[in-house]
Each structure stands twice: as structure tokens, then as C-alpha cells.
PDB file of C-alpha atoms in Angstrom:
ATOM      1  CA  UNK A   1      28.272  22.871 -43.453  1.00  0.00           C
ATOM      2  CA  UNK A   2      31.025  21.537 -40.971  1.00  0.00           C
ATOM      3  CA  UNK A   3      29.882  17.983 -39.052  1.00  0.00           C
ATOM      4  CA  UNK A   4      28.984  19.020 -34.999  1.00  0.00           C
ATOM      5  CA  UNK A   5      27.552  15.873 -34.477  1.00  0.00           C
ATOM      6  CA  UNK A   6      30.060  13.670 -33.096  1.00  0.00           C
ATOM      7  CA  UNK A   7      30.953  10.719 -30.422  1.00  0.00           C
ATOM      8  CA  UNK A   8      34.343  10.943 -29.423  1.00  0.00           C
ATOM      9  CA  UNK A   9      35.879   8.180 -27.735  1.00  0.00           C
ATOM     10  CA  UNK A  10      38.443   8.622 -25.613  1.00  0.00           C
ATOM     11  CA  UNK A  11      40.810   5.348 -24.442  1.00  0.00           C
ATOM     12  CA  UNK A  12      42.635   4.771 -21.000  1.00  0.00           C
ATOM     13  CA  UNK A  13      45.528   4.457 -22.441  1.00  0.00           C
ATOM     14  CA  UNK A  14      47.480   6.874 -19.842  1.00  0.00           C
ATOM     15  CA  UNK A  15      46.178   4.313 -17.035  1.00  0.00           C
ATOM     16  CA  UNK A  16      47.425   1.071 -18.460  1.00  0.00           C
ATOM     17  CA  UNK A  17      50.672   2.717 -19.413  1.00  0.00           C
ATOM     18  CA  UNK A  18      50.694   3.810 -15.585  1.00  0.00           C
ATOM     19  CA  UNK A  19      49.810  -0.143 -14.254  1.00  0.00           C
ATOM     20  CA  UNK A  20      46.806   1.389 -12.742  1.00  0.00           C
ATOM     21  CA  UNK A  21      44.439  -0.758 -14.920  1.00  0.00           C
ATOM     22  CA  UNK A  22      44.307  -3.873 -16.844  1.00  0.00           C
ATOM     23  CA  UNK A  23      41.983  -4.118 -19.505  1.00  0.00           C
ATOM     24  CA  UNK A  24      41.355  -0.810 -22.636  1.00  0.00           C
ATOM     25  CA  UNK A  25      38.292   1.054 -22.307  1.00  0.00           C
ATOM     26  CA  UNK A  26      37.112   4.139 -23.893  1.00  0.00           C
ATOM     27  CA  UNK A  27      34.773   6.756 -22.600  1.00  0.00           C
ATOM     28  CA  UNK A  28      31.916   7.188 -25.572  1.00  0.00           C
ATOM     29  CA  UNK A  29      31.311  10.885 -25.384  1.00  0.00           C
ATOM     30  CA  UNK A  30      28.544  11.965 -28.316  1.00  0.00           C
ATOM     31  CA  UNK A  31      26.787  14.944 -29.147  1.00  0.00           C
ATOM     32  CA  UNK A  32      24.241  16.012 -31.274  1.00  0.00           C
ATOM     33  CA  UNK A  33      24.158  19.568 -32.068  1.00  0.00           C
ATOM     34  CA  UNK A  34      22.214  21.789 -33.710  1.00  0.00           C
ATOM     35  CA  UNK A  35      21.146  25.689 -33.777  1.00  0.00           C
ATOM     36  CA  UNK A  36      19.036  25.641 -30.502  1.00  0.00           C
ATOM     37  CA  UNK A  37      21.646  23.792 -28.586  1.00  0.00           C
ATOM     38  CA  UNK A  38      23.510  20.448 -28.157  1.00  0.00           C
ATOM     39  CA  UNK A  39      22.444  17.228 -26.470  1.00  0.00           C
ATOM     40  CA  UNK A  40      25.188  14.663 -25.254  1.00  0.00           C
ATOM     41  CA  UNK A  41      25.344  11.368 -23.700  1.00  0.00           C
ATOM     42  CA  UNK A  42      28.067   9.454 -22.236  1.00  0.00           C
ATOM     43  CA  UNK A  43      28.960   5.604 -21.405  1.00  0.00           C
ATOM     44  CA  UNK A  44      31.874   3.138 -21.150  1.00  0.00           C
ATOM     45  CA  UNK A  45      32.659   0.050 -23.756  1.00  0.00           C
ATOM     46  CA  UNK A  46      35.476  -2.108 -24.542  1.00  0.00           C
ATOM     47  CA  UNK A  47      35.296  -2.590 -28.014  1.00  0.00           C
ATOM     48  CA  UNK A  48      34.563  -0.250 -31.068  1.00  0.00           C
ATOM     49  CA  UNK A  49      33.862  -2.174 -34.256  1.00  0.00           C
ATOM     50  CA  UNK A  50      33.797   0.647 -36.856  1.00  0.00           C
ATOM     51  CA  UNK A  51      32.086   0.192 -40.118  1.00  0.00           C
ATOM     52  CA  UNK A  52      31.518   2.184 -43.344  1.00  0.00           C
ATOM     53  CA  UNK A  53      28.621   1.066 -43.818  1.00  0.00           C
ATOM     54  CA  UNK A  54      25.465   1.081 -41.539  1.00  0.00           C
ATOM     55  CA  UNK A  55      25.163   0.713 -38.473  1.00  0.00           C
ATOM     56  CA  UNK A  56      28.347   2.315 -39.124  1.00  0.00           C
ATOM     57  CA  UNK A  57      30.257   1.279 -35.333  1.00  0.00           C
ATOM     58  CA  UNK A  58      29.079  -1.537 -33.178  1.00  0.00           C
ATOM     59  CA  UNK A  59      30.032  -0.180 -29.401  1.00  0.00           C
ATOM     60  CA  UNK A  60      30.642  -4.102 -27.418  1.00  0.00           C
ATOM     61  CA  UNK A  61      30.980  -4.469 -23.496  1.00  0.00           C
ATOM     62  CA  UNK A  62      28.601  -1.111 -22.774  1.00  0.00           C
ATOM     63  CA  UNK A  63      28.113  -0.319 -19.454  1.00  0.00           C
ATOM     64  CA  UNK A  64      27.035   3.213 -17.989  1.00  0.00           C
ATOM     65  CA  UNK A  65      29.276   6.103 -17.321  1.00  0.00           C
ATOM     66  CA  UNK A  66      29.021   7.352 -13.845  1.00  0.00           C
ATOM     67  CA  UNK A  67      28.695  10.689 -12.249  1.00  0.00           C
ATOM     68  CA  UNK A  68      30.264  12.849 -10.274  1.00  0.00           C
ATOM     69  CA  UNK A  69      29.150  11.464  -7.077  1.00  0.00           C
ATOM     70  CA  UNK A  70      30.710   8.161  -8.153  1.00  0.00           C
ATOM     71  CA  UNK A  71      26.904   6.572  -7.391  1.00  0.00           C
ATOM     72  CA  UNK A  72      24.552   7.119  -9.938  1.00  0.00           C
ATOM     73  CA  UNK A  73      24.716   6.768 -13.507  1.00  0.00           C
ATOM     74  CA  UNK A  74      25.398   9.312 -16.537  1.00  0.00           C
ATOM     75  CA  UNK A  75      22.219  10.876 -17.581  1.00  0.00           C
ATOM     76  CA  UNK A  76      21.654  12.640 -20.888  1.00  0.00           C
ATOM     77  CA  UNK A  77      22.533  16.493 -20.747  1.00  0.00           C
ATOM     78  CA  UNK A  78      20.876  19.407 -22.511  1.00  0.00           C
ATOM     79  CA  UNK A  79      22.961  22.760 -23.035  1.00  0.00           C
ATOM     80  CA  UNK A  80      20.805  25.460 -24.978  1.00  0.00           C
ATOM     81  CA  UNK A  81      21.517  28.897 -26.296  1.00  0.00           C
ATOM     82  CA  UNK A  82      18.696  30.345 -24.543  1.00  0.00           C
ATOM     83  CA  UNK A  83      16.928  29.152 -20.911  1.00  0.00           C
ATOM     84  CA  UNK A  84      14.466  26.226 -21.321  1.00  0.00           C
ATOM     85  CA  UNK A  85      13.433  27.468 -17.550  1.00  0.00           C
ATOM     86  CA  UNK A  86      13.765  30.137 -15.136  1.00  0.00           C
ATOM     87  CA  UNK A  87      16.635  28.560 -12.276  1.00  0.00           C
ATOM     88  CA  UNK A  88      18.758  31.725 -11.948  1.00  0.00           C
ATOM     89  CA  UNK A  89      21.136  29.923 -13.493  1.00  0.00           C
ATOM     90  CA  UNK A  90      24.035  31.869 -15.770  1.00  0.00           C
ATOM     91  CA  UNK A  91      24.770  30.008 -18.713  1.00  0.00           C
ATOM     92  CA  UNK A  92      28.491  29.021 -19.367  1.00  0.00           C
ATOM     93  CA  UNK A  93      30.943  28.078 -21.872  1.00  0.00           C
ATOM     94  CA  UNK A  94      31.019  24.379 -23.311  1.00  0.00           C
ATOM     95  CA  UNK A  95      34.380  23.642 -24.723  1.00  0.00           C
ATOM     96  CA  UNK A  96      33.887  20.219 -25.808  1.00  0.00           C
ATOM     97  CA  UNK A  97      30.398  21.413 -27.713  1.00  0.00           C
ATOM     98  CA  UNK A  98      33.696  22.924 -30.117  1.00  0.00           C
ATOM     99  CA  UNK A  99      31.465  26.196 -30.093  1.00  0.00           C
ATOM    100  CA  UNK A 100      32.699  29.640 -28.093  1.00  0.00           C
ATOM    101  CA  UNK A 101      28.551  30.226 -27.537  1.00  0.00           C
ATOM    102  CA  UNK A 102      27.813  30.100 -23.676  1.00  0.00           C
ATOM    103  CA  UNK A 103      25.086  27.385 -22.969  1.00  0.00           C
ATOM    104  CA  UNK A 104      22.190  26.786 -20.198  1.00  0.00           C
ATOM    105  CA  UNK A 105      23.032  23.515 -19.093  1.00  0.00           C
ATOM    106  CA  UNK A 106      20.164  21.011 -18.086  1.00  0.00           C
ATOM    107  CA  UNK A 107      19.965  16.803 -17.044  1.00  0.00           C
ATOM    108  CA  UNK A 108      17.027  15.109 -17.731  1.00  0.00           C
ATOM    109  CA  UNK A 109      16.659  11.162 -16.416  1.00  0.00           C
ATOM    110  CA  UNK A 110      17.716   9.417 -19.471  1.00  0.00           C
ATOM    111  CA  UNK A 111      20.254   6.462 -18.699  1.00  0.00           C
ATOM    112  CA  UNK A 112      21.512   3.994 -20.882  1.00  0.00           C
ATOM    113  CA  UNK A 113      19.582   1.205 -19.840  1.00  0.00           C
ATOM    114  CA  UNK A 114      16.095   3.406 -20.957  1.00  0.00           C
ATOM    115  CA  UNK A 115      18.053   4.123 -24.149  1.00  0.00           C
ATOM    116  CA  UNK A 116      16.443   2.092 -27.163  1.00  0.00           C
ATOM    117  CA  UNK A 117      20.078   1.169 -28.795  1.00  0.00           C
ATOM    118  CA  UNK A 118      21.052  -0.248 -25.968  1.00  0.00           C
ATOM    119  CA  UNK A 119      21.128  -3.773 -26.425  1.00  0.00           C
ATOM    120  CA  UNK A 120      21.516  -6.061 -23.149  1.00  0.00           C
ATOM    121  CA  UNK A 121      23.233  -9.545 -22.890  1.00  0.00           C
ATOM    122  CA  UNK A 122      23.881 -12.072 -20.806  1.00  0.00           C
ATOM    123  CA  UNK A 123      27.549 -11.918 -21.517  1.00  0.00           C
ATOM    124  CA  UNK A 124      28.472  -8.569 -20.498  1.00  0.00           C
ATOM    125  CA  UNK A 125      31.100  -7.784 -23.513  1.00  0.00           C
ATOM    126  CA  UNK A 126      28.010  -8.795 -25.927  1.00  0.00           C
ATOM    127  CA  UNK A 127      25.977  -5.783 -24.368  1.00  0.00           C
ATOM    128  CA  UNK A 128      25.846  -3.429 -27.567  1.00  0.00           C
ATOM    129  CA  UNK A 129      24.868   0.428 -28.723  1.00  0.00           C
ATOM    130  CA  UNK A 130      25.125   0.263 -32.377  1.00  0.00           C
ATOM    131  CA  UNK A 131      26.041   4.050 -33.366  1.00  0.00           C
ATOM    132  CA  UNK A 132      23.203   4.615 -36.088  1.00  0.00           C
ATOM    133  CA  UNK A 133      20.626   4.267 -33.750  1.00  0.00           C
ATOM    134  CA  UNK A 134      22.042   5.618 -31.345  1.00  0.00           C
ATOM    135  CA  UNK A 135      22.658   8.702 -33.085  1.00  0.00           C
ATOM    136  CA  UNK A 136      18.313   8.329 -34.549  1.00  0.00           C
ATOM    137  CA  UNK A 137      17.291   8.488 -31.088  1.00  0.00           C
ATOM    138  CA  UNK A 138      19.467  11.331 -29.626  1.00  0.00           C
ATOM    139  CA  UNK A 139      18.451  13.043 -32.868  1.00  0.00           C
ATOM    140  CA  UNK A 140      14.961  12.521 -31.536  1.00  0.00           C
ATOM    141  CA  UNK A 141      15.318  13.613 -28.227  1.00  0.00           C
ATOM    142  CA  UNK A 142      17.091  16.851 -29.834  1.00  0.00           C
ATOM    143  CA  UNK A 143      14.516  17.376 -32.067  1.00  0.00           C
ATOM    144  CA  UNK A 144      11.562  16.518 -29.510  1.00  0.00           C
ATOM    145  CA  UNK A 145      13.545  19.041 -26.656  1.00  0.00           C
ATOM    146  CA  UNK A 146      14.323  21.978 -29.340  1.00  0.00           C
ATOM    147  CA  UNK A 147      11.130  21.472 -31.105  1.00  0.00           C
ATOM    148  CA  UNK A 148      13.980  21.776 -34.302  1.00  0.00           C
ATOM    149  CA  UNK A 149      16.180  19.388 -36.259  1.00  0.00           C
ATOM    150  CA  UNK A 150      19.634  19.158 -35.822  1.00  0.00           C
ATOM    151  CA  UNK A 151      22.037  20.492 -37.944  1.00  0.00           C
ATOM    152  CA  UNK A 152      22.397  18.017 -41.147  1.00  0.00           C
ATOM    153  CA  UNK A 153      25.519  15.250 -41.017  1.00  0.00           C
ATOM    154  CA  UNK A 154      27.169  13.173 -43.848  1.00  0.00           C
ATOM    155  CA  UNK A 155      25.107  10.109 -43.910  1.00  0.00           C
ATOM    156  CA  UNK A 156      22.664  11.384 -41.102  1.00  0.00           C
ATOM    157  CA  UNK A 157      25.564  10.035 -38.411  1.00  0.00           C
ATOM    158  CA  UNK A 158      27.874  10.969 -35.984  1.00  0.00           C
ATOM    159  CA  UNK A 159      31.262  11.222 -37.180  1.00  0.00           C
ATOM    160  CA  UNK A 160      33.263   8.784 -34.558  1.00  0.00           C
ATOM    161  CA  UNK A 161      36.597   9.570 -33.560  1.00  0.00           C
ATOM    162  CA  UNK A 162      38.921   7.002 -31.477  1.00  0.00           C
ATOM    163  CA  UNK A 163      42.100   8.038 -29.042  1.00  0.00           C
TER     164      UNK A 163
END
């Protein structure tokens, strides 16, 4: 069976080749998919440390992604095959789940600083996520949501891709 489970990290690289900032960050974009449905999360580091072995990719300088509204942080998102409640709402297509299945979309109040990988420090680039358990617990909250497992991965891990 193909990986789905993934965090894709995506660099600024277009903004420091435009002046428009100083310093490389990536946006951490991970999902955790299964039959039901996907879950994904989002934040911002400065660092990627990537490991064969476990805990696979150290994430350094973590800080939370932020919304739409520019004001609030990134919660964790739910998009399911089927409704998980009765909104009127018309479920939609998901590109970056890599699926063509339209999905009910849902946020629930998870941010990164109730997340248990999340690892806080004094000195801000020393603030961590280590990817393994990152990817246990989102794999929990899939599995607690869906009431199912997500679909099996190569080592029980996301498969991390940098750009």
C-alpha cells in the first residue's frame, strides 16, 4: 500500500530570493490519513534535522502557524468521507490530501502548544516537535476521531519531504 501519511515542508525560499525576508523557514504541513478521512496539522520551524533512525526528524525553532485571520493560531483540521455532524455543509475536494474523494471539513481546538511533542524552551530555536511523536499522537487523535486506525506506513511514520 502507497504511504498517505506525510509532513511536507515547504521553505520560503521565493521570499528570501525576493529580499522580503531574512532568515529560512519552512511551513510543516502533515497529515495522517486513513480510510475514514485525513487529519492535518500545521506549524512553522527553522531547522529540520532528519534522521533514519528514530525519532526520525527533530523540527528546531517551532512556533505556531497562524490562520487566516492573521490572529489566532493553526488548529488541527479533520476532513472525513462522510459528515461527523449535521452543518449543511457540502463537502469539497482536498487537493493536498493527494486523494480526488470530496471531504467534510472540520477544526477542533488543538494548537501546538496543547500538542504533547511539542517541546518548549527558553531559547526559542531549542523549542522542538520531534516527528515520531508527533506522528503517535496525530495517529491517536485519528484513531480516537474515526474510531479506526490509519492506514499502515513504513516504520509507523510520516514520510517527510523538504522544498
Amino acid at each position: 500500500m502507497a504511504r498517505t501519511s506525510f509532513c511536507h515542508c515547504f521553505s520560503n525560499q521565493e521570499e528570501l530570493a525576493q529580499g522580503t525576508a531574512s532568515t529560512r523557514t519552512y511551513l510543516a504541513f502533515c497529515v495522517v490519513t486513513g480510510r475514514e478521512g485525513a487529519i492535518e496539522f500545521s506549524f512553522q520551524t527553522t531547522y529540520i534535522d532528519q534522521s533514519k533512525e528514530p525519532p526520525f526528524a527533530t523540527f528546531y525553532g517551532v512556533k505556531s502557524e497562524w490562520e487566516e485571520d492573521a490572529a489566532s493560531p493553526k488548529k488541527l483540521r479533520i476532513h472525513s468521507r462522510s459528515p461527523l455532524k449535521d452543518d449543511g455543509q457540502a463537502p469539497r475536494e482536498q487537493p493536498f490530501l493527494r486523494s480526488q474523494d470530496l471531504f467534510y471539513s472540520y477544526t477542533v481546538n488543538l494548537d501546538l502548544h496543547k500538542l504533547k511533542a511539542y517541546r518548549r524552551h527558553s531559547d526559542t530555536y531549542l523549542t522542538t516537535i520531534h516527528s515520531k511523536v508527533l506522528y503517535e499522537e496525530l495517529k491517536a487523535v485519528y484513531t480516537s476521531i474515526f474510531k479506526a486506525a490509519p492506514i499502515d506506513t513504513d516504520q509507523d511514520h510520516f514520510m517527510i519531504l523538504v522544498d
